[in-house]
């Protein structure tokens, strides 16, 4: 299984917005104020900055050249930490190592300080990120809880 991280081109924004509908649907389990719009879709994320701001990156996760998910990153070149803003793997690819391989590739490409945050209620995401970051950093990370009730892993690569 070949997992690739591919930059999302601006003309591919509609594809990313379509994938994000699945992400928002899954996330609605943890944020109960997420509601469908009148047209039956969730309100789209504001993504324009991912093609205009140099520190933002939109990436597709592909498996054998098929769409399998996406990553939205904040990757800086200064002392600010890199951050995984959003991370999503479609259900057919979950529990097959796709998310781990995608995360490892992201960490390999963008060195420096990192923070990865999950909602406290999102136990599956916490378990995933703890496993992945623990393995990638050989246990060299710190876990925190912020005032917004998020669990955060902090580490340096």
GROMACS .gro file of N, CA and C in nm:
model
  471
    1UNK      N    1   0.085  -0.117   0.000
    1UNK     CA    2   0.000   0.000   0.000
    1UNK      C    3   0.090   0.124   0.000
    2UNK      N    4   0.080   0.202  -0.107
    2UNK     CA    5   0.162   0.322  -0.123
    2UNK      C    6   0.083   0.445  -0.077
    3UNK      N    7   0.127   0.507   0.032
    3UNK     CA    8   0.061   0.625   0.088
    3UNK      C    9   0.141   0.748   0.047
    4UNK      N   10   0.073   0.844  -0.016
    4UNK     CA   11   0.138   0.967  -0.060
    4UNK      C   12   0.069   1.087   0.004
    5UNK      N   13   0.149   1.191   0.027
    5UNK     CA   14   0.100   1.322   0.071
    5UNK      C   15   0.123   1.415  -0.048
    6UNK      N   16   0.013   1.471  -0.100
    6UNK     CA   17   0.019   1.550  -0.223
    6UNK      C   18  -0.042   1.687  -0.198
    7UNK      N   19   0.028   1.796  -0.233
    7UNK     CA   20  -0.032   1.929  -0.216
    7UNK      C   21  -0.163   1.941  -0.294
    8UNK      N   22  -0.260   2.006  -0.234
    8UNK     CA   23  -0.388   2.033  -0.301
    8UNK      C   24  -0.371   2.160  -0.382
    9UNK      N   25  -0.393   2.149  -0.512
    9UNK     CA   26  -0.387   2.267  -0.599
    9UNK      C   27  -0.514   2.350  -0.579
   10UNK      N   28  -0.504   2.478  -0.602
   10UNK     CA   29  -0.619   2.566  -0.580
   10UNK      C   30  -0.740   2.522  -0.662
   11UNK      N   31  -0.717   2.473  -0.783
   11UNK     CA   32  -0.829   2.427  -0.866
   11UNK      C   33  -0.892   2.298  -0.813
   12UNK      N   34  -0.825   2.233  -0.718
   12UNK     CA   35  -0.879   2.112  -0.655
   12UNK      C   36  -0.955   2.143  -0.526
   13UNK      N   37  -0.972   2.271  -0.495
   13UNK     CA   38  -1.043   2.311  -0.373
   13UNK      C   39  -1.182   2.248  -0.364
   14UNK      N   40  -1.260   2.239  -0.473
   14UNK     CA   41  -1.391   2.174  -0.462
   14UNK      C   42  -1.382   2.028  -0.416
   15UNK      N   43  -1.278   1.959  -0.457
   15UNK     CA   44  -1.260   1.820  -0.414
   15UNK      C   45  -1.234   1.816  -0.264
   16UNK      N   46  -1.148   1.906  -0.216
   16UNK     CA   47  -1.119   1.914  -0.073
   16UNK      C   48  -1.246   1.949   0.005
   17UNK      N   49  -1.324   2.043  -0.044
   17UNK     CA   50  -1.450   2.078   0.023
   17UNK      C   51  -1.543   1.957   0.030
   18UNK      N   52  -1.548   1.877  -0.077
   18UNK     CA   53  -1.632   1.756  -0.076
   18UNK      C   54  -1.584   1.658   0.031
   19UNK      N   55  -1.455   1.634   0.037
   19UNK     CA   56  -1.401   1.543   0.140
   19UNK      C   57  -1.430   1.596   0.280
   20UNK      N   58  -1.424   1.726   0.295
   20UNK     CA   59  -1.444   1.785   0.427
   20UNK      C   60  -1.587   1.765   0.477
   21UNK      N   61  -1.682   1.743   0.388
   21UNK     CA   62  -1.818   1.713   0.434
   21UNK      C   63  -1.821   1.585   0.518
   22UNK      N   64  -1.744   1.485   0.478
   22UNK     CA   65  -1.735   1.361   0.555
   22UNK      C   66  -1.667   1.386   0.690
   23UNK      N   67  -1.563   1.466   0.687
   23UNK     CA   68  -1.491   1.501   0.809
   23UNK      C   69  -1.582   1.574   0.908
   24UNK      N   70  -1.654   1.673   0.859
   24UNK     CA   71  -1.743   1.749   0.946
   24UNK      C   72  -1.852   1.658   1.002
   25UNK      N   73  -1.904   1.570   0.919
   25UNK     CA   74  -2.006   1.475   0.965
   25UNK      C   75  -1.952   1.391   1.082
   26UNK      N   76  -1.833   1.335   1.065
   26UNK     CA   77  -1.774   1.255   1.173
   26UNK      C   78  -1.746   1.340   1.296
   27UNK      N   79  -1.701   1.463   1.275
   27UNK     CA   80  -1.667   1.552   1.386
   27UNK      C   81  -1.791   1.597   1.462
   28UNK      N   82  -1.906   1.596   1.398
   28UNK     CA   83  -2.030   1.641   1.462
   28UNK      C   84  -2.066   1.555   1.583
   29UNK      N   85  -2.007   1.438   1.594
   29UNK     CA   86  -2.026   1.354   1.712
   29UNK      C   87  -1.971   1.421   1.837
   30UNK      N   88  -1.871   1.508   1.820
   30UNK     CA   89  -1.803   1.571   1.933
   30UNK      C   90  -1.842   1.717   1.952
   31UNK      N   91  -1.887   1.782   1.847
   31UNK     CA   92  -1.932   1.922   1.854
   31UNK      C   93  -2.079   1.927   1.815
   32UNK      N   94  -2.164   1.933   1.912
   32UNK     CA   95  -2.308   1.919   1.888
   32UNK      C   96  -2.371   2.043   1.827
   33UNK      N   97  -2.296   2.152   1.817
   33UNK     CA   98  -2.352   2.271   1.754
   33UNK      C   99  -2.333   2.270   1.602
   34UNK      N  100  -2.271   2.165   1.547
   34UNK     CA  101  -2.258   2.152   1.402
   34UNK      C  102  -2.394   2.108   1.348
   35UNK      N  103  -2.448   2.188   1.257
   35UNK     CA  104  -2.580   2.160   1.200
   35UNK      C  105  -2.572   2.165   1.047
   36UNK      N  106  -2.664   2.094   0.984
   36UNK     CA  107  -2.673   2.099   0.839
   36UNK      C  108  -2.729   2.234   0.795
   37UNK      N  109  -2.681   2.281   0.682
   37UNK     CA  110  -2.737   2.400   0.619
   37UNK      C  111  -2.868   2.361   0.549
   38UNK      N  112  -2.939   2.458   0.500
   38UNK     CA  113  -3.068   2.432   0.432
   38UNK      C  114  -3.052   2.344   0.309
   39UNK      N  115  -2.935   2.349   0.245
   39UNK     CA  116  -2.912   2.269   0.124
   39UNK      C  117  -2.870   2.125   0.156
   40UNK      N  118  -2.868   2.088   0.285
   40UNK     CA  119  -2.835   1.951   0.324
   40UNK      C  120  -2.687   1.926   0.340
   41UNK      N  121  -2.606   2.031   0.330
   41UNK     CA  122  -2.462   2.016   0.350
   41UNK      C  123  -2.420   2.094   0.473
   42UNK      N  124  -2.301   2.063   0.523
   42UNK     CA  125  -2.245   2.137   0.633
   42UNK      C  126  -2.180   2.264   0.580
   43UNK      N  127  -2.176   2.367   0.664
   43UNK     CA  128  -2.110   2.491   0.625
   43UNK      C  129  -1.964   2.460   0.592
   44UNK      N  130  -1.917   2.502   0.476
   44UNK     CA  131  -1.779   2.471   0.439
   44UNK      C  132  -1.678   2.549   0.523
   45UNK      N  133  -1.561   2.490   0.538
   45UNK     CA  134  -1.449   2.556   0.604
   45UNK      C  135  -1.403   2.672   0.515
   46UNK      N  136  -1.344   2.770   0.576
   46UNK     CA  137  -1.280   2.879   0.502
   46UNK      C  138  -1.139   2.832   0.465
   47UNK      N  139  -1.117   2.804   0.339
   47UNK     CA  140  -0.990   2.744   0.296
   47UNK      C  141  -0.903   2.836   0.210
   48UNK      N  142  -0.952   2.954   0.173
   48UNK     CA  143  -0.877   3.039   0.080
   48UNK      C  144  -0.732   3.062   0.123
   49UNK      N  145  -0.709   3.077   0.251
   49UNK     CA  146  -0.574   3.102   0.300
   49UNK      C  147  -0.475   2.991   0.268
   50UNK      N  148  -0.523   2.872   0.243
   50UNK     CA  149  -0.433   2.760   0.215
   50UNK      C  150  -0.364   2.774   0.080
   51UNK      N  151  -0.410   2.868  -0.004
   51UNK     CA  152  -0.342   2.893  -0.131
   51UNK      C  153  -0.281   3.032  -0.137
   52UNK      N  154  -0.300   3.113  -0.033
   52UNK     CA  155  -0.245   3.248  -0.034
   52UNK      C  156  -0.146   3.273   0.078
   53UNK      N  157  -0.155   3.199   0.186
   53UNK     CA  158  -0.066   3.219   0.301
   53UNK      C  159   0.047   3.117   0.296
   54UNK      N  160   0.172   3.164   0.301
   54UNK     CA  161   0.285   3.071   0.286
   54UNK      C  162   0.300   2.969   0.398
   55UNK      N  163   0.243   2.995   0.516
   55UNK     CA  164   0.259   2.902   0.628
   55UNK      C  165   0.148   2.797   0.635
   56UNK      N  166   0.047   2.808   0.549
   56UNK     CA  167  -0.064   2.710   0.549
   56UNK      C  168  -0.046   2.611   0.435
   57UNK      N  169  -0.075   2.486   0.462
   57UNK     CA  170  -0.060   2.380   0.361
   57UNK      C  171  -0.186   2.292   0.361
   58UNK      N  172  -0.242   2.271   0.244
   58UNK     CA  173  -0.351   2.174   0.227
   58UNK      C  174  -0.293   2.057   0.149
   59UNK      N  175  -0.311   1.937   0.203
   59UNK     CA  176  -0.252   1.817   0.144
   59UNK      C  177  -0.357   1.707   0.132
   60UNK      N  178  -0.356   1.639   0.020
   60UNK     CA  179  -0.438   1.518   0.007
   60UNK      C  180  -0.356   1.400   0.057
   61UNK      N  181  -0.425   1.306   0.119
   61UNK     CA  182  -0.367   1.176   0.149
   61UNK      C  183  -0.419   1.083   0.039
   62UNK      N  184  -0.327   1.017  -0.030
   62UNK     CA  185  -0.366   0.924  -0.136
   62UNK      C  186  -0.307   0.787  -0.106
   63UNK      N  187  -0.381   0.686  -0.140
   63UNK     CA  188  -0.336   0.548  -0.129
   63UNK      C  189  -0.343   0.488  -0.269
   64UNK      N  190  -0.228   0.447  -0.319
   64UNK     CA  191  -0.220   0.393  -0.455
   64UNK      C  192  -0.292   0.486  -0.554
   65UNK      N  193  -0.266   0.616  -0.542
   65UNK     CA  194  -0.321   0.723  -0.626
   65UNK      C  195  -0.470   0.748  -0.610
   66UNK      N  196  -0.535   0.687  -0.511
   66UNK     CA  197  -0.676   0.712  -0.481
   66UNK      C  198  -0.687   0.804  -0.360
   67UNK      N  199  -0.782   0.897  -0.363
   67UNK     CA  200  -0.804   0.986  -0.249
   67UNK      C  201  -0.840   0.904  -0.125
   68UNK      N  202  -0.775   0.934  -0.015
   68UNK     CA  203  -0.801   0.863   0.110
   68UNK      C  204  -0.822   0.958   0.227
   69UNK      N  205  -0.799   1.089   0.207
   69UNK     CA  206  -0.816   1.184   0.315
   69UNK      C  207  -0.742   1.313   0.287
   70UNK      N  208  -0.722   1.391   0.392
   70UNK     CA  209  -0.652   1.518   0.378
   70UNK      C  210  -0.586   1.558   0.509
   71UNK      N  211  -0.493   1.652   0.497
   71UNK     CA  212  -0.426   1.714   0.611
   71UNK      C  213  -0.424   1.864   0.585
   72UNK      N  214  -0.462   1.942   0.685
   72UNK     CA  215  -0.446   2.087   0.681
   72UNK      C  216  -0.344   2.123   0.787
   73UNK      N  217  -0.236   2.187   0.743
   73UNK     CA  218  -0.123   2.217   0.831
   73UNK      C  219  -0.097   2.365   0.841
   74UNK      N  220  -0.039   2.400   0.952
   74UNK     CA  221   0.025   2.529   0.967
   74UNK      C  222   0.171   2.496   0.988
   75UNK      N  223   0.253   2.523   0.887
   75UNK     CA  224   0.395   2.488   0.892
   75UNK      C  225   0.476   2.615   0.877
   76UNK      N  226   0.547   2.651   0.981
   76UNK     CA  227   0.619   2.778   0.982
   76UNK      C  228   0.768   2.755   0.964
   77UNK      N  229   0.836   2.861   0.927
   77UNK     CA  230   0.981   2.852   0.915
   77UNK      C  231   1.049   2.928   1.029
   78UNK      N  232   0.969   2.987   1.118
   78UNK     CA  233   1.028   3.059   1.232
   78UNK      C  234   1.018   2.972   1.357
   79UNK      N  235   1.021   3.032   1.471
   79UNK     CA  236   1.021   2.955   1.596
   79UNK      C  237   0.881   2.911   1.640
   80UNK      N  238   0.776   2.958   1.571
   80UNK     CA  239   0.640   2.915   1.604
   80UNK      C  240   0.626   2.766   1.575
   81UNK      N  241   0.545   2.696   1.653
   81UNK     CA  242   0.532   2.552   1.627
   81UNK      C  243   0.449   2.523   1.502
   82UNK      N  244   0.484   2.415   1.437
   82UNK     CA  245   0.401   2.361   1.330
   82UNK      C  246   0.278   2.301   1.396
   83UNK      N  247   0.168   2.298   1.323
   83UNK     CA  248   0.044   2.247   1.382
   83UNK      C  249  -0.037   2.169   1.279
   84UNK      N  250  -0.091   2.056   1.321
   84UNK     CA  251  -0.188   1.984   1.239
   84UNK      C  252  -0.323   2.047   1.272
   85UNK      N  253  -0.377   2.125   1.178
   85UNK     CA  254  -0.506   2.191   1.201
   85UNK      C  255  -0.622   2.094   1.185
   86UNK      N  256  -0.617   2.013   1.081
   86UNK     CA  257  -0.721   1.912   1.055
   86UNK      C  258  -0.653   1.792   0.992
   87UNK      N  259  -0.703   1.673   1.024
   87UNK     CA  260  -0.646   1.548   0.972
   87UNK      C  261  -0.760   1.450   0.956
   88UNK      N  262  -0.774   1.393   0.837
   88UNK     CA  263  -0.889   1.306   0.812
   88UNK      C  264  -0.851   1.192   0.719
   89UNK      N  265  -0.890   1.072   0.757
   89UNK     CA  266  -0.873   0.953   0.674
   89UNK      C  267  -1.011   0.890   0.656
   90UNK      N  268  -1.048   0.863   0.532
   90UNK     CA  269  -1.177   0.799   0.503
   90UNK      C  270  -1.185   0.661   0.568
   91UNK      N  271  -1.305   0.623   0.608
   91UNK     CA  272  -1.324   0.496   0.682
   91UNK      C  273  -1.264   0.373   0.614
   92UNK      N  274  -1.276   0.357   0.482
   92UNK     CA  275  -1.217   0.236   0.423
   92UNK      C  276  -1.066   0.222   0.444
   93UNK      N  277  -1.000   0.333   0.480
   93UNK     CA  278  -0.854   0.332   0.497
   93UNK      C  279  -0.812   0.334   0.644
   94UNK      N  280  -0.909   0.347   0.734
   94UNK     CA  281  -0.874   0.351   0.877
   94UNK      C  282  -0.833   0.212   0.926
   95UNK      N  283  -0.748   0.213   1.027
   95UNK     CA  284  -0.695   0.091   1.091
   95UNK      C  285  -0.616   0.003   0.994
   96UNK      N  286  -0.557   0.069   0.893
   96UNK     CA  287  -0.473  -0.002   0.797
   96UNK      C  288  -0.335   0.061   0.788
   97UNK      N  289  -0.306   0.154   0.878
   97UNK     CA  290  -0.176   0.218   0.880
   97UNK      C  291  -0.164   0.342   0.791
   98UNK      N  292  -0.272   0.379   0.723
   98UNK     CA  293  -0.268   0.493   0.632
   98UNK      C  294  -0.245   0.623   0.708
   99UNK      N  295  -0.320   0.645   0.815
   99UNK     CA  296  -0.305   0.767   0.893
   99UNK      C  297  -0.166   0.779   0.952
  100UNK      N  298  -0.113   0.670   1.004
  100UNK     CA  299   0.021   0.671   1.062
  100UNK      C  300   0.125   0.704   0.955
  101UNK      N  301   0.116   0.640   0.839
  101UNK     CA  302   0.212   0.668   0.732
  101UNK      C  303   0.201   0.813   0.685
  102UNK      N  304   0.079   0.865   0.676
  102UNK     CA  305   0.061   1.004   0.634
  102UNK      C  306   0.121   1.099   0.738
  103UNK      N  307   0.093   1.074   0.866
  103UNK     CA  308   0.147   1.159   0.972
  103UNK      C  309   0.300   1.154   0.972
  104UNK      N  310   0.358   1.035   0.959
  104UNK     CA  311   0.504   1.022   0.956
  104UNK      C  312   0.562   1.103   0.840
  105UNK      N  313   0.498   1.098   0.725
  105UNK     CA  314   0.547   1.173   0.609
  105UNK      C  315   0.541   1.323   0.634
  106UNK      N  316   0.435   1.370   0.696
  106UNK     CA  317   0.422   1.512   0.729
  106UNK      C  318   0.534   1.552   0.826
  107UNK      N  319   0.555   1.473   0.930
  107UNK     CA  320   0.659   1.505   1.028
  107UNK      C  321   0.798   1.504   0.963
  108UNK      N  322   0.818   1.411   0.869
  108UNK     CA  323   0.947   1.401   0.802
  108UNK      C  324   0.974   1.525   0.716
  109UNK      N  325   0.870   1.580   0.653
  109UNK     CA  326   0.886   1.695   0.563
  109UNK      C  327   0.902   1.827   0.637
  110UNK      N  328   0.837   1.841   0.752
  110UNK     CA  329   0.838   1.969   0.823
  110UNK      C  330   0.898   1.949   0.962
  111UNK      N  331   1.023   1.986   0.975
  111UNK     CA  332   1.093   1.972   1.103
  111UNK      C  333   1.063   2.092   1.192
  112UNK      N  334   1.103   2.082   1.317
  112UNK     CA  335   1.087   2.193   1.410
  112UNK      C  336   0.997   2.154   1.526
  113UNK      N  337   0.942   2.256   1.589
  113UNK     CA  338   0.850   2.235   1.700
  113UNK      C  339   0.711   2.203   1.645
  114UNK      N  340   0.642   2.113   1.713
  114UNK     CA  341   0.508   2.071   1.671
  114UNK      C  342   0.411   2.074   1.787
  115UNK      N  343   0.286   2.105   1.755
  115UNK     CA  344   0.174   2.082   1.846
  115UNK      C  345   0.063   2.016   1.766
  116UNK      N  346   0.003   1.916   1.827
  116UNK     CA  347  -0.112   1.847   1.767
  116UNK      C  348  -0.219   1.842   1.874
  117UNK      N  349  -0.337   1.897   1.844
  117UNK     CA  350  -0.443   1.908   1.945
  117UNK      C  351  -0.567   1.829   1.903
  118UNK      N  352  -0.634   1.775   2.003
  118UNK     CA  353  -0.761   1.704   1.981
  118UNK      C  354  -0.860   1.750   2.087
  119UNK      N  355  -0.987   1.747   2.052
  119UNK     CA  356  -1.089   1.772   2.153
  119UNK      C  357  -1.080   1.665   2.259
  120UNK      N  358  -1.100   1.705   2.383
  120UNK     CA  359  -1.092   1.610   2.493
  120UNK      C  360  -1.192   1.495   2.475
  121UNK      N  361  -1.309   1.523   2.418
  121UNK     CA  362  -1.412   1.421   2.398
  121UNK      C  363  -1.376   1.323   2.286
  122UNK      N  364  -1.283   1.361   2.198
  122UNK     CA  365  -1.249   1.278   2.083
  122UNK      C  366  -1.142   1.176   2.122
  123UNK      N  367  -1.184   1.075   2.196
  123UNK     CA  368  -1.091   0.973   2.246
  123UNK      C  369  -1.021   0.895   2.134
  124UNK      N  370  -1.092   0.861   2.023
  124UNK     CA  371  -1.020   0.791   1.915
  124UNK      C  372  -0.905   0.874   1.858
  125UNK      N  373  -0.925   1.005   1.840
  125UNK     CA  374  -0.817   1.090   1.788
  125UNK      C  375  -0.702   1.098   1.887
  126UNK      N  376  -0.734   1.109   2.015
  126UNK     CA  377  -0.628   1.114   2.116
  126UNK      C  378  -0.546   0.985   2.114
  127UNK      N  379  -0.613   0.873   2.108
  127UNK     CA  380  -0.543   0.744   2.105
  127UNK      C  381  -0.454   0.734   1.981
  128UNK      N  382  -0.508   0.774   1.865
  128UNK     CA  383  -0.431   0.770   1.740
  128UNK      C  384  -0.305   0.856   1.752
  129UNK      N  385  -0.323   0.984   1.790
  129UNK     CA  386  -0.208   1.075   1.794
  129UNK      C  387  -0.108   1.034   1.902
  130UNK      N  388  -0.153   0.986   2.014
  130UNK     CA  389  -0.058   0.940   2.116
  130UNK      C  390   0.026   0.825   2.064
  131UNK      N  391  -0.036   0.729   1.997
  131UNK     CA  392   0.038   0.615   1.941
  131UNK      C  393   0.138   0.661   1.836
  132UNK      N  394   0.090   0.742   1.742
  132UNK     CA  395   0.173   0.785   1.629
  132UNK      C  396   0.290   0.871   1.677
  133UNK      N  397   0.261   0.969   1.761
  133UNK     CA  398   0.367   1.060   1.807
  133UNK      C  399   0.464   0.987   1.898
  134UNK      N  400   0.414   0.898   1.984
  134UNK     CA  401   0.501   0.820   2.070
  134UNK      C  402   0.600   0.738   1.986
  135UNK      N  403   0.549   0.673   1.881
  135UNK     CA  404   0.637   0.593   1.796
  135UNK      C  405   0.735   0.681   1.719
  136UNK      N  406   0.686   0.791   1.660
  136UNK     CA  407   0.773   0.874   1.578
  136UNK      C  408   0.883   0.941   1.660
  137UNK      N  409   0.849   0.982   1.781
  137UNK     CA  410   0.946   1.056   1.865
  137UNK      C  411   1.018   0.967   1.966
  138UNK      N  412   0.991   0.837   1.963
  138UNK     CA  413   1.046   0.745   2.063
  138UNK      C  414   1.012   0.791   2.205
  139UNK      N  415   0.887   0.835   2.220
  139UNK     CA  416   0.838   0.875   2.351
  139UNK      C  417   0.881   1.014   2.396
  140UNK      N  418   0.948   1.089   2.309
  140UNK     CA  419   0.999   1.221   2.345
  140UNK      C  420   0.897   1.329   2.310
  141UNK      N  421   0.788   1.331   2.382
  141UNK     CA  422   0.687   1.436   2.363
  141UNK      C  423   0.621   1.464   2.496
  142UNK      N  424   0.553   1.576   2.500
  142UNK     CA  425   0.483   1.617   2.621
  142UNK      C  426   0.334   1.624   2.589
  143UNK      N  427   0.253   1.579   2.681
  143UNK     CA  428   0.108   1.589   2.664
  143UNK      C  429   0.053   1.691   2.763
  144UNK      N  430  -0.028   1.782   2.711
  144UNK     CA  431  -0.083   1.892   2.791
  144UNK      C  432  -0.234   1.898   2.771
  145UNK      N  433  -0.298   1.975   2.857
  145UNK     CA  434  -0.440   2.005   2.838
  145UNK      C  435  -0.452   2.157   2.846
  146UNK      N  436  -0.520   2.218   2.748
  146UNK     CA  437  -0.530   2.363   2.749
  146UNK      C  438  -0.664   2.409   2.807
  147UNK      N  439  -0.681   2.539   2.815
  147UNK     CA  440  -0.802   2.598   2.872
  147UNK      C  441  -0.927   2.570   2.789
  148UNK      N  442  -0.909   2.531   2.663
  148UNK     CA  443  -1.023   2.500   2.576
  148UNK      C  444  -1.064   2.353   2.587
  149UNK      N  445  -1.007   2.284   2.683
  149UNK     CA  446  -1.037   2.142   2.705
  149UNK      C  447  -0.993   2.055   2.587
  150UNK      N  448  -0.876   2.088   2.536
  150UNK     CA  449  -0.816   2.008   2.430
  150UNK      C  450  -0.695   1.934   2.488
  151UNK      N  451  -0.669   1.818   2.435
  151UNK     CA  452  -0.547   1.746   2.465
  151UNK      C  453  -0.446   1.783   2.357
  152UNK      N  454  -0.323   1.813   2.398
  152UNK     CA  455  -0.222   1.860   2.305
  152UNK      C  456  -0.095   1.780   2.326
  153UNK      N  457  -0.038   1.733   2.216
  153UNK     CA  458   0.094   1.672   2.220
  153UNK      C  459   0.191   1.776   2.163
  154UNK      N  460   0.301   1.795   2.232
  154UNK     CA  461   0.402   1.893   2.195
  154UNK      C  462   0.536   1.821   2.183
  155UNK      N  463   0.608   1.847   2.074
  155UNK     CA  464   0.737   1.778   2.053
  155UNK      C  465   0.820   1.855   1.952
  156UNK      N  466   0.946   1.818   1.944
  156UNK     CA  467   1.040   1.881   1.850
  156UNK      C  468   1.106   1.773   1.767
  157UNK      N  469   1.117   1.800   1.637
  157UNK     CA  470   1.182   1.707   1.545
  157UNK      C  471   1.307   1.769   1.488
   0.00000   0.00000   0.00000
